[in-house]
Amino acid sequence: MPERPTLYIVIPCYNEQEVLPITAPQFRDKLRQLEEAGKISGESRVLFVNDGSRDRTWAIIEELAASDPHFLGISQSRNRGHQNAVLAGLMEAKDRCDITISIDCDGQDDINAMDAMVDAYLDGCEVVYGVRSSRETDTFFKRFTAQSFYKFLAAMGAEVVYNHADYRLISSRVLREFANFREVNLFLRGLVPLVGFKSTSVSYARAERLAGESHYPLKKMIALAVDGITSLSVKPLRLIMGFGLMVAFISFIGCLWALITALCGRAVAGWASMTCIVCFVSGVQLICLGIIGEYIGKIYMETKQRPRYIISERTWENDTKS
Ligand code: UDP
Ligand code: MG
């Protein structure tokens, strides 16, 4: 383990023109502070990943890179989503540094937790999870949905670190192993623990977004939860099986009952109960098919083996061109 590791702070950015000019200097200052404290080397950098933004984000990143060599940027060829953007940045960084810290660019995650993360690395941990200690600044709705998200994931057999999003330190050693995880369905916070190695957590208070708007409305949170569950666990398929058995057992009792009433000559024109049963059972079947379909969709995407990210531009390549 190098005494003064080279750190790359990896930051995904999607339509962040409002917040980037505010937070970029903060990241730069943090780097300087860590360097002055003798914890990281002078080769450390801030690496922005532009995730196909439609606004001035990439132009801002290019300006930053031109103004200070500590800023670097790569641009994805189109918007591929947060998880793929983080992966692109981590894979790009892994051969140039000793440790990476991934963090959102909106200033919600406390950059001062980075000190403790680097300390934990220097103490021998290869992965350090940033865990939110409180969510007071989030709206009640965001807090409630986010907490339900973690609980639901755990109940469905997808183990994730509670209240940990994508703010974490990963050593390049772990990233090189992680590069062998070839899945297209990315759910980083569930995959990183699977790589193993010594890990720990650092807690921090989560602040409000400094500017701009969240890109994770409820719809995307649900999509992320479904992705997380279906890419980490087959428990829902087992639940379907259990549920099917239960319905079959109830039906069996129902049949017996129907038979007995018929034999006793007390059969009634049970239209209402019939309709209810048919509706209920077909609803259950459709849900089950939907869950199975979700997994088949995943298999379909995995068999295609499409690239998980495509980098179209790098700020340091601009330098050589001009
Ligand atoms: N992001 C991204 N691609 C996307 C959506 C979001 O790279 O398609 C980035 C975004 O710029 C931010 C981070 O992912 O740095 C987290 O997004 P956001 O802050 O909107 O989510 P929230 O914190 O509200 O869950
Ligand atoms: Mg945010």
PDB file of C-alpha atoms in Angstrom, residues 70-304:
ATOM      1  CA  HIS A  70      -6.399  18.963 -11.109  1.00  0.00           C
ATOM      2  CA  PHE A  71      -9.708  18.792 -12.982  1.00  0.00           C
ATOM      3  CA  LEU A  72     -10.235  16.069 -15.574  1.00  0.00           C
ATOM      4  CA  GLY A  73     -13.360  15.147 -17.489  1.00  0.00           C
ATOM      5  CA  ILE A  74     -14.714  12.385 -19.670  1.00  0.00           C
ATOM      6  CA  SER A  75     -17.936  12.480 -21.593  1.00  0.00           C
ATOM      7  CA  GLN A  76     -20.275   9.605 -22.332  1.00  0.00           C
ATOM      8  CA  SER A  77     -21.559   9.422 -25.876  1.00  0.00           C
ATOM      9  CA  ARG A  78     -25.137   9.722 -24.580  1.00  0.00           C
ATOM     10  CA  ASN A  79     -27.132   9.622 -21.365  1.00  0.00           C
ATOM     11  CA  ARG A  80     -26.835   6.146 -19.885  1.00  0.00           C
ATOM     12  CA  GLY A  81     -27.882   6.778 -16.305  1.00  0.00           C
ATOM     13  CA  HIS A  82     -26.139   7.385 -13.036  1.00  0.00           C
ATOM     14  CA  GLN A  83     -24.841   3.847 -12.431  1.00  0.00           C
ATOM     15  CA  ASN A  84     -23.207   3.553 -15.837  1.00  0.00           C
ATOM     16  CA  ALA A  85     -21.702   7.025 -15.498  1.00  0.00           C
ATOM     17  CA  VAL A  86     -20.110   6.097 -12.169  1.00  0.00           C
ATOM     18  CA  LEU A  87     -18.811   2.836 -13.641  1.00  0.00           C
ATOM     19  CA  ALA A  88     -17.296   4.678 -16.633  1.00  0.00           C
ATOM     20  CA  GLY A  89     -15.493   7.038 -14.275  1.00  0.00           C
ATOM     21  CA  LEU A  90     -14.249   4.267 -11.977  1.00  0.00           C
ATOM     22  CA  MET A  91     -12.987   2.132 -14.861  1.00  0.00           C
ATOM     23  CA  GLU A  92     -11.256   5.134 -16.383  1.00  0.00           C
ATOM     24  CA  ALA A  93      -9.648   6.026 -13.056  1.00  0.00           C
ATOM     25  CA  LYS A  94      -8.601   2.556 -11.894  1.00  0.00           C
ATOM     26  CA  ASP A  95      -5.337   2.412 -13.853  1.00  0.00           C
ATOM     27  CA  ARG A  96      -4.302   5.949 -13.012  1.00  0.00           C
ATOM     28  CA  CYS A  97      -4.678   5.992  -9.245  1.00  0.00           C
ATOM     29  CA  ASP A  98      -4.582   3.978  -6.035  1.00  0.00           C
ATOM     30  CA  ILE A  99      -7.973   4.928  -4.660  1.00  0.00           C
ATOM     31  CA  THR A 100     -11.223   6.379  -6.006  1.00  0.00           C
ATOM     32  CA  ILE A 101     -14.045   8.103  -4.202  1.00  0.00           C
ATOM     33  CA  SER A 102     -17.323   8.335  -6.095  1.00  0.00           C
ATOM     34  CA  ILE A 103     -19.688  11.114  -5.067  1.00  0.00           C
ATOM     35  CA  ASP A 104     -22.635  13.012  -6.587  1.00  0.00           C
ATOM     36  CA  CYS A 105     -21.944  16.487  -7.836  1.00  0.00           C
ATOM     37  CA  ASP A 106     -24.862  18.204  -6.116  1.00  0.00           C
ATOM     38  CA  GLY A 107     -23.174  18.838  -2.748  1.00  0.00           C
ATOM     39  CA  GLN A 108     -25.645  16.611  -0.863  1.00  0.00           C
ATOM     40  CA  ASP A 109     -22.942  14.300   0.393  1.00  0.00           C
ATOM     41  CA  ASP A 110     -20.579  15.842   2.909  1.00  0.00           C
ATOM     42  CA  ILE A 111     -17.130  16.027   1.305  1.00  0.00           C
ATOM     43  CA  ASN A 112     -15.541  16.260   4.742  1.00  0.00           C
ATOM     44  CA  ALA A 113     -16.254  12.549   5.199  1.00  0.00           C
ATOM     45  CA  MET A 114     -13.477  11.966   2.670  1.00  0.00           C
ATOM     46  CA  ASP A 115     -10.841  12.516   5.376  1.00  0.00           C
ATOM     47  CA  ALA A 116     -12.201   9.615   7.394  1.00  0.00           C
ATOM     48  CA  MET A 117     -12.500   7.506   4.232  1.00  0.00           C
ATOM     49  CA  VAL A 118      -8.857   8.042   3.298  1.00  0.00           C
ATOM     50  CA  ASP A 119      -7.839   7.364   6.925  1.00  0.00           C
ATOM     51  CA  ALA A 120      -9.747   4.076   6.830  1.00  0.00           C
ATOM     52  CA  TYR A 121      -7.917   3.156   3.630  1.00  0.00           C
ATOM     53  CA  LEU A 122      -4.578   3.998   5.220  1.00  0.00           C
ATOM     54  CA  ASP A 123      -5.634   1.689   8.065  1.00  0.00           C
ATOM     55  CA  GLY A 124      -6.021  -1.160   5.612  1.00  0.00           C
ATOM     56  CA  CYS A 125      -9.615  -1.042   4.349  1.00  0.00           C
ATOM     57  CA  GLU A 126     -10.069  -1.436   0.605  1.00  0.00           C
ATOM     58  CA  VAL A 127     -13.711  -0.307   0.465  1.00  0.00           C
ATOM     59  CA  VAL A 128     -15.228   2.439   2.618  1.00  0.00           C
ATOM     60  CA  TYR A 129     -18.987   3.060   2.422  1.00  0.00           C
ATOM     61  CA  GLY A 130     -20.354   6.524   3.087  1.00  0.00           C
ATOM     62  CA  VAL A 131     -23.500   6.055   5.172  1.00  0.00           C
ATOM     63  CA  ARG A 132     -26.036   8.801   5.824  1.00  0.00           C
ATOM     64  CA  SER A 133     -26.510   9.342   9.518  1.00  0.00           C
ATOM     65  CA  SER A 134     -29.651  11.442   9.147  1.00  0.00           C
ATOM     66  CA  ARG A 135     -32.055  12.466   6.466  1.00  0.00           C
ATOM     67  CA  GLU A 136     -33.506  15.499   8.170  1.00  0.00           C
ATOM     68  CA  THR A 137     -32.899  17.761   5.200  1.00  0.00           C
ATOM     69  CA  ASP A 138     -34.763  15.478   2.802  1.00  0.00           C
ATOM     70  CA  THR A 139     -38.485  16.011   2.397  1.00  0.00           C
ATOM     71  CA  PHE A 140     -40.701  13.588   4.296  1.00  0.00           C
ATOM     72  CA  PHE A 141     -41.687  11.944   1.012  1.00  0.00           C
ATOM     73  CA  LYS A 142     -38.090  11.431  -0.151  1.00  0.00           C
ATOM     74  CA  ARG A 143     -37.123  10.094   3.262  1.00  0.00           C
ATOM     75  CA  PHE A 144     -40.042   7.719   3.382  1.00  0.00           C
ATOM     76  CA  THR A 145     -39.552   6.392  -0.149  1.00  0.00           C
ATOM     77  CA  ALA A 146     -35.804   6.045   0.327  1.00  0.00           C
ATOM     78  CA  GLN A 147     -36.204   4.135   3.597  1.00  0.00           C
ATOM     79  CA  SER A 148     -38.866   1.869   2.121  1.00  0.00           C
ATOM     80  CA  PHE A 149     -36.449   1.270  -0.747  1.00  0.00           C
ATOM     81  CA  TYR A 150     -33.743  -0.180   1.522  1.00  0.00           C
ATOM     82  CA  LYS A 151     -36.210  -2.212   3.567  1.00  0.00           C
ATOM     83  CA  PHE A 152     -37.876  -3.638   0.487  1.00  0.00           C
ATOM     84  CA  LEU A 153     -34.514  -4.538  -1.049  1.00  0.00           C
ATOM     85  CA  ALA A 154     -33.479  -6.361   2.118  1.00  0.00           C
ATOM     86  CA  ALA A 155     -36.812  -8.197   2.315  1.00  0.00           C
ATOM     87  CA  MET A 156     -36.360  -9.357  -1.286  1.00  0.00           C
ATOM     88  CA  GLY A 157     -32.928 -10.789  -0.602  1.00  0.00           C
ATOM     89  CA  ALA A 158     -30.828  -8.032  -2.139  1.00  0.00           C
ATOM     90  CA  GLU A 159     -28.430  -7.131   0.643  1.00  0.00           C
ATOM     91  CA  VAL A 160     -27.224  -3.566   0.493  1.00  0.00           C
ATOM     92  CA  VAL A 161     -25.515  -1.371   3.059  1.00  0.00           C
ATOM     93  CA  TYR A 162     -28.346   0.515   4.780  1.00  0.00           C
ATOM     94  CA  ASN A 163     -28.547   4.211   3.898  1.00  0.00           C
ATOM     95  CA  HIS A 164     -25.514   3.971   1.656  1.00  0.00           C
ATOM     96  CA  ALA A 165     -25.875   5.404  -1.832  1.00  0.00           C
ATOM     97  CA  ASP A 166     -22.992   5.776  -4.225  1.00  0.00           C
ATOM     98  CA  TYR A 167     -20.617   7.758  -2.020  1.00  0.00           C
ATOM     99  CA  ARG A 168     -17.770   5.377  -1.358  1.00  0.00           C
ATOM    100  CA  LEU A 169     -14.057   4.836  -1.498  1.00  0.00           C
ATOM    101  CA  ILE A 170     -12.833   1.890  -3.542  1.00  0.00           C
ATOM    102  CA  SER A 171      -9.181   1.001  -4.008  1.00  0.00           C
ATOM    103  CA  SER A 172      -7.961   0.352  -7.540  1.00  0.00           C
ATOM    104  CA  ARG A 173      -7.080  -3.181  -6.451  1.00  0.00           C
ATOM    105  CA  VAL A 174     -10.767  -3.876  -5.777  1.00  0.00           C
ATOM    106  CA  LEU A 175     -11.742  -2.096  -8.998  1.00  0.00           C
ATOM    107  CA  ARG A 176      -9.496  -4.376 -11.042  1.00  0.00           C
ATOM    108  CA  GLU A 177     -11.349  -7.363  -9.604  1.00  0.00           C
ATOM    109  CA  PHE A 178     -14.661  -5.592 -10.071  1.00  0.00           C
ATOM    110  CA  ALA A 179     -13.864  -5.133 -13.768  1.00  0.00           C
ATOM    111  CA  ASN A 180     -14.440  -8.899 -14.104  1.00  0.00           C
ATOM    112  CA  PHE A 181     -18.076  -8.490 -13.104  1.00  0.00           C
ATOM    113  CA  ARG A 182     -19.390  -8.210 -16.596  1.00  0.00           C
ATOM    114  CA  GLU A 183     -23.088  -7.690 -15.983  1.00  0.00           C
ATOM    115  CA  VAL A 184     -24.939  -5.080 -17.969  1.00  0.00           C
ATOM    116  CA  ASN A 185     -27.596  -4.610 -15.279  1.00  0.00           C
ATOM    117  CA  LEU A 186     -25.649  -2.418 -12.954  1.00  0.00           C
ATOM    118  CA  PHE A 187     -26.526  -1.897  -9.339  1.00  0.00           C
ATOM    119  CA  LEU A 188     -23.229  -0.783  -7.896  1.00  0.00           C
ATOM    120  CA  ARG A 189     -24.201  -0.619  -4.256  1.00  0.00           C
ATOM    121  CA  GLY A 190     -25.245  -4.257  -4.368  1.00  0.00           C
ATOM    122  CA  LEU A 191     -22.298  -5.419  -6.481  1.00  0.00           C
ATOM    123  CA  VAL A 192     -19.419  -3.784  -4.637  1.00  0.00           C
ATOM    124  CA  PRO A 193     -20.031  -5.826  -1.433  1.00  0.00           C
ATOM    125  CA  LEU A 194     -19.916  -8.982  -3.579  1.00  0.00           C
ATOM    126  CA  VAL A 195     -16.301  -8.248  -4.546  1.00  0.00           C
ATOM    127  CA  GLY A 196     -15.355  -8.625  -0.896  1.00  0.00           C
ATOM    128  CA  PHE A 197     -12.108  -7.315   0.646  1.00  0.00           C
ATOM    129  CA  LYS A 198     -11.869  -5.517   3.962  1.00  0.00           C
ATOM    130  CA  SER A 199     -14.472  -2.780   4.237  1.00  0.00           C
ATOM    131  CA  THR A 200     -15.887  -0.311   6.722  1.00  0.00           C
ATOM    132  CA  SER A 201     -18.390   2.556   6.868  1.00  0.00           C
ATOM    133  CA  VAL A 202     -18.088   6.232   7.576  1.00  0.00           C
ATOM    134  CA  SER A 203     -21.220   8.160   8.510  1.00  0.00           C
ATOM    135  CA  TYR A 204     -22.038  11.686   7.461  1.00  0.00           C
ATOM    136  CA  ALA A 205     -25.040  14.022   7.520  1.00  0.00           C
ATOM    137  CA  ARG A 206     -26.766  14.466   4.210  1.00  0.00           C
ATOM    138  CA  ALA A 207     -27.442  18.036   3.142  1.00  0.00           C
ATOM    139  CA  GLU A 208     -29.851  19.556   0.681  1.00  0.00           C
ATOM    140  CA  ARG A 209     -29.067  19.778  -3.004  1.00  0.00           C
ATOM    141  CA  LEU A 210     -27.205  23.081  -3.498  1.00  0.00           C
ATOM    142  CA  ALA A 211     -28.898  23.913  -6.799  1.00  0.00           C
ATOM    143  CA  GLY A 212     -30.791  22.298  -9.641  1.00  0.00           C
ATOM    144  CA  GLU A 213     -33.280  19.462  -9.305  1.00  0.00           C
ATOM    145  CA  SER A 214     -33.124  15.809  -8.330  1.00  0.00           C
ATOM    146  CA  HIS A 215     -32.967  13.323 -11.190  1.00  0.00           C
ATOM    147  CA  TYR A 216     -34.355  10.567  -9.017  1.00  0.00           C
ATOM    148  CA  PRO A 217     -38.101  11.028  -8.859  1.00  0.00           C
ATOM    149  CA  LEU A 218     -40.237   8.186  -7.488  1.00  0.00           C
ATOM    150  CA  LYS A 219     -40.466   6.498 -10.888  1.00  0.00           C
ATOM    151  CA  LYS A 220     -36.696   6.178 -11.199  1.00  0.00           C
ATOM    152  CA  MET A 221     -36.384   5.023  -7.576  1.00  0.00           C
ATOM    153  CA  ILE A 222     -38.837   2.207  -8.256  1.00  0.00           C
ATOM    154  CA  ALA A 223     -36.938   1.303 -11.430  1.00  0.00           C
ATOM    155  CA  LEU A 224     -33.684   1.253  -9.454  1.00  0.00           C
ATOM    156  CA  ALA A 225     -35.248  -0.928  -6.746  1.00  0.00           C
ATOM    157  CA  VAL A 226     -36.555  -3.410  -9.336  1.00  0.00           C
ATOM    158  CA  ASP A 227     -33.138  -3.465 -11.026  1.00  0.00           C
ATOM    159  CA  GLY A 228     -31.428  -3.957  -7.707  1.00  0.00           C
ATOM    160  CA  ILE A 229     -33.650  -6.835  -6.655  1.00  0.00           C
ATOM    161  CA  THR A 230     -33.705  -8.648  -9.975  1.00  0.00           C
ATOM    162  CA  SER A 231     -29.982  -8.335 -10.526  1.00  0.00           C
ATOM    163  CA  LEU A 232     -29.017  -9.519  -7.042  1.00  0.00           C
ATOM    164  CA  SER A 233     -31.615 -12.030  -5.978  1.00  0.00           C
ATOM    165  CA  VAL A 234     -33.996 -14.723  -7.211  1.00  0.00           C
ATOM    166  CA  LYS A 235     -36.105 -14.525  -4.071  1.00  0.00           C
ATOM    167  CA  PRO A 236     -39.157 -13.034  -5.886  1.00  0.00           C
ATOM    168  CA  LEU A 237     -39.277 -16.136  -8.098  1.00  0.00           C
ATOM    169  CA  ARG A 238     -39.324 -18.328  -5.002  1.00  0.00           C
ATOM    170  CA  LEU A 239     -42.026 -16.166  -3.448  1.00  0.00           C
ATOM    171  CA  ILE A 240     -44.142 -16.695  -6.567  1.00  0.00           C
ATOM    172  CA  MET A 241     -43.688 -20.412  -6.171  1.00  0.00           C
ATOM    173  CA  GLY A 242     -44.743 -20.292  -2.512  1.00  0.00           C
ATOM    174  CA  PHE A 243     -47.677 -18.096  -3.344  1.00  0.00           C
ATOM    175  CA  GLY A 244     -48.726 -20.420  -6.178  1.00  0.00           C
ATOM    176  CA  LEU A 245     -48.668 -23.366  -3.796  1.00  0.00           C
ATOM    177  CA  MET A 246     -50.783 -21.450  -1.305  1.00  0.00           C
ATOM    178  CA  VAL A 247     -53.374 -20.500  -3.947  1.00  0.00           C
ATOM    179  CA  ALA A 248     -53.428 -24.116  -5.165  1.00  0.00           C
ATOM    180  CA  PHE A 249     -54.066 -25.329  -1.621  1.00  0.00           C
ATOM    181  CA  ILE A 250     -56.893 -22.845  -1.084  1.00  0.00           C
ATOM    182  CA  SER A 251     -58.380 -23.861  -4.449  1.00  0.00           C
ATOM    183  CA  PHE A 252     -58.240 -27.478  -3.382  1.00  0.00           C
ATOM    184  CA  ILE A 253     -60.230 -26.704  -0.239  1.00  0.00           C
ATOM    185  CA  GLY A 254     -62.617 -24.628  -2.365  1.00  0.00           C
ATOM    186  CA  CYS A 255     -63.162 -27.581  -4.698  1.00  0.00           C
ATOM    187  CA  LEU A 256     -63.885 -29.876  -1.810  1.00  0.00           C
ATOM    188  CA  TRP A 257     -66.374 -27.393  -0.417  1.00  0.00           C
ATOM    189  CA  ALA A 258     -68.062 -26.967  -3.817  1.00  0.00           C
ATOM    190  CA  LEU A 259     -68.287 -30.696  -4.265  1.00  0.00           C
ATOM    191  CA  ILE A 260     -69.788 -31.207  -0.826  1.00  0.00           C
ATOM    192  CA  THR A 261     -72.387 -28.432  -1.291  1.00  0.00           C
ATOM    193  CA  ALA A 262     -73.301 -29.862  -4.704  1.00  0.00           C
ATOM    194  CA  LEU A 263     -73.659 -33.360  -3.281  1.00  0.00           C
ATOM    195  CA  CYS A 264     -75.862 -32.024  -0.498  1.00  0.00           C
ATOM    196  CA  GLY A 265     -78.064 -30.501  -3.195  1.00  0.00           C
ATOM    197  CA  ARG A 266     -77.483 -26.962  -1.950  1.00  0.00           C
ATOM    198  CA  ALA A 267     -75.585 -25.541  -4.937  1.00  0.00           C
ATOM    199  CA  VAL A 268     -76.339 -21.855  -5.439  1.00  0.00           C
ATOM    200  CA  ALA A 269     -75.911 -19.624  -8.470  1.00  0.00           C
ATOM    201  CA  GLY A 270     -72.597 -18.283  -7.191  1.00  0.00           C
ATOM    202  CA  TRP A 271     -71.922 -15.732  -9.881  1.00  0.00           C
ATOM    203  CA  ALA A 272     -70.417 -13.060  -7.612  1.00  0.00           C
ATOM    204  CA  SER A 273     -68.010 -15.389  -5.828  1.00  0.00           C
ATOM    205  CA  MET A 274     -67.018 -16.927  -9.185  1.00  0.00           C
ATOM    206  CA  THR A 275     -66.239 -13.519 -10.679  1.00  0.00           C
ATOM    207  CA  CYS A 276     -64.181 -12.494  -7.654  1.00  0.00           C
ATOM    208  CA  ILE A 277     -62.128 -15.665  -7.771  1.00  0.00           C
ATOM    209  CA  VAL A 278     -61.497 -15.403 -11.518  1.00  0.00           C
ATOM    210  CA  CYS A 279     -60.470 -11.754 -11.243  1.00  0.00           C
ATOM    211  CA  PHE A 280     -58.200 -12.384  -8.280  1.00  0.00           C
ATOM    212  CA  VAL A 281     -56.482 -15.419  -9.737  1.00  0.00           C
ATOM    213  CA  SER A 282     -55.911 -13.810 -13.120  1.00  0.00           C
ATOM    214  CA  GLY A 283     -54.486 -10.736 -11.398  1.00  0.00           C
ATOM    215  CA  VAL A 284     -52.093 -12.907  -9.423  1.00  0.00           C
ATOM    216  CA  GLN A 285     -51.072 -14.740 -12.563  1.00  0.00           C
ATOM    217  CA  LEU A 286     -50.354 -11.529 -14.418  1.00  0.00           C
ATOM    218  CA  ILE A 287     -48.200 -10.233 -11.565  1.00  0.00           C
ATOM    219  CA  CYS A 288     -46.280 -13.501 -11.495  1.00  0.00           C
ATOM    220  CA  LEU A 289     -45.764 -13.386 -15.232  1.00  0.00           C
ATOM    221  CA  GLY A 290     -44.581  -9.811 -14.896  1.00  0.00           C
ATOM    222  CA  ILE A 291     -41.951 -10.808 -12.342  1.00  0.00           C
ATOM    223  CA  ILE A 292     -40.758 -13.692 -14.481  1.00  0.00           C
ATOM    224  CA  GLY A 293     -40.769 -11.375 -17.489  1.00  0.00           C
ATOM    225  CA  GLU A 294     -38.545  -8.946 -15.599  1.00  0.00           C
ATOM    226  CA  TYR A 295     -35.948 -11.674 -15.159  1.00  0.00           C
ATOM    227  CA  ILE A 296     -36.233 -12.789 -18.767  1.00  0.00           C
ATOM    228  CA  GLY A 297     -35.715  -9.188 -19.831  1.00  0.00           C
ATOM    229  CA  LYS A 298     -32.568  -9.134 -17.713  1.00  0.00           C
ATOM    230  CA  ILE A 299     -31.306 -12.338 -19.311  1.00  0.00           C
ATOM    231  CA  TYR A 300     -32.034 -10.867 -22.732  1.00  0.00           C
ATOM    232  CA  MET A 301     -30.021  -7.740 -22.013  1.00  0.00           C
ATOM    233  CA  GLU A 302     -27.149  -9.749 -20.514  1.00  0.00           C
ATOM    234  CA  THR A 303     -26.883 -12.055 -23.542  1.00  0.00           C
ATOM    235  CA  LYS A 304     -26.418  -9.087 -25.838  1.00  0.00           C
TER     236      LYS A 304
END
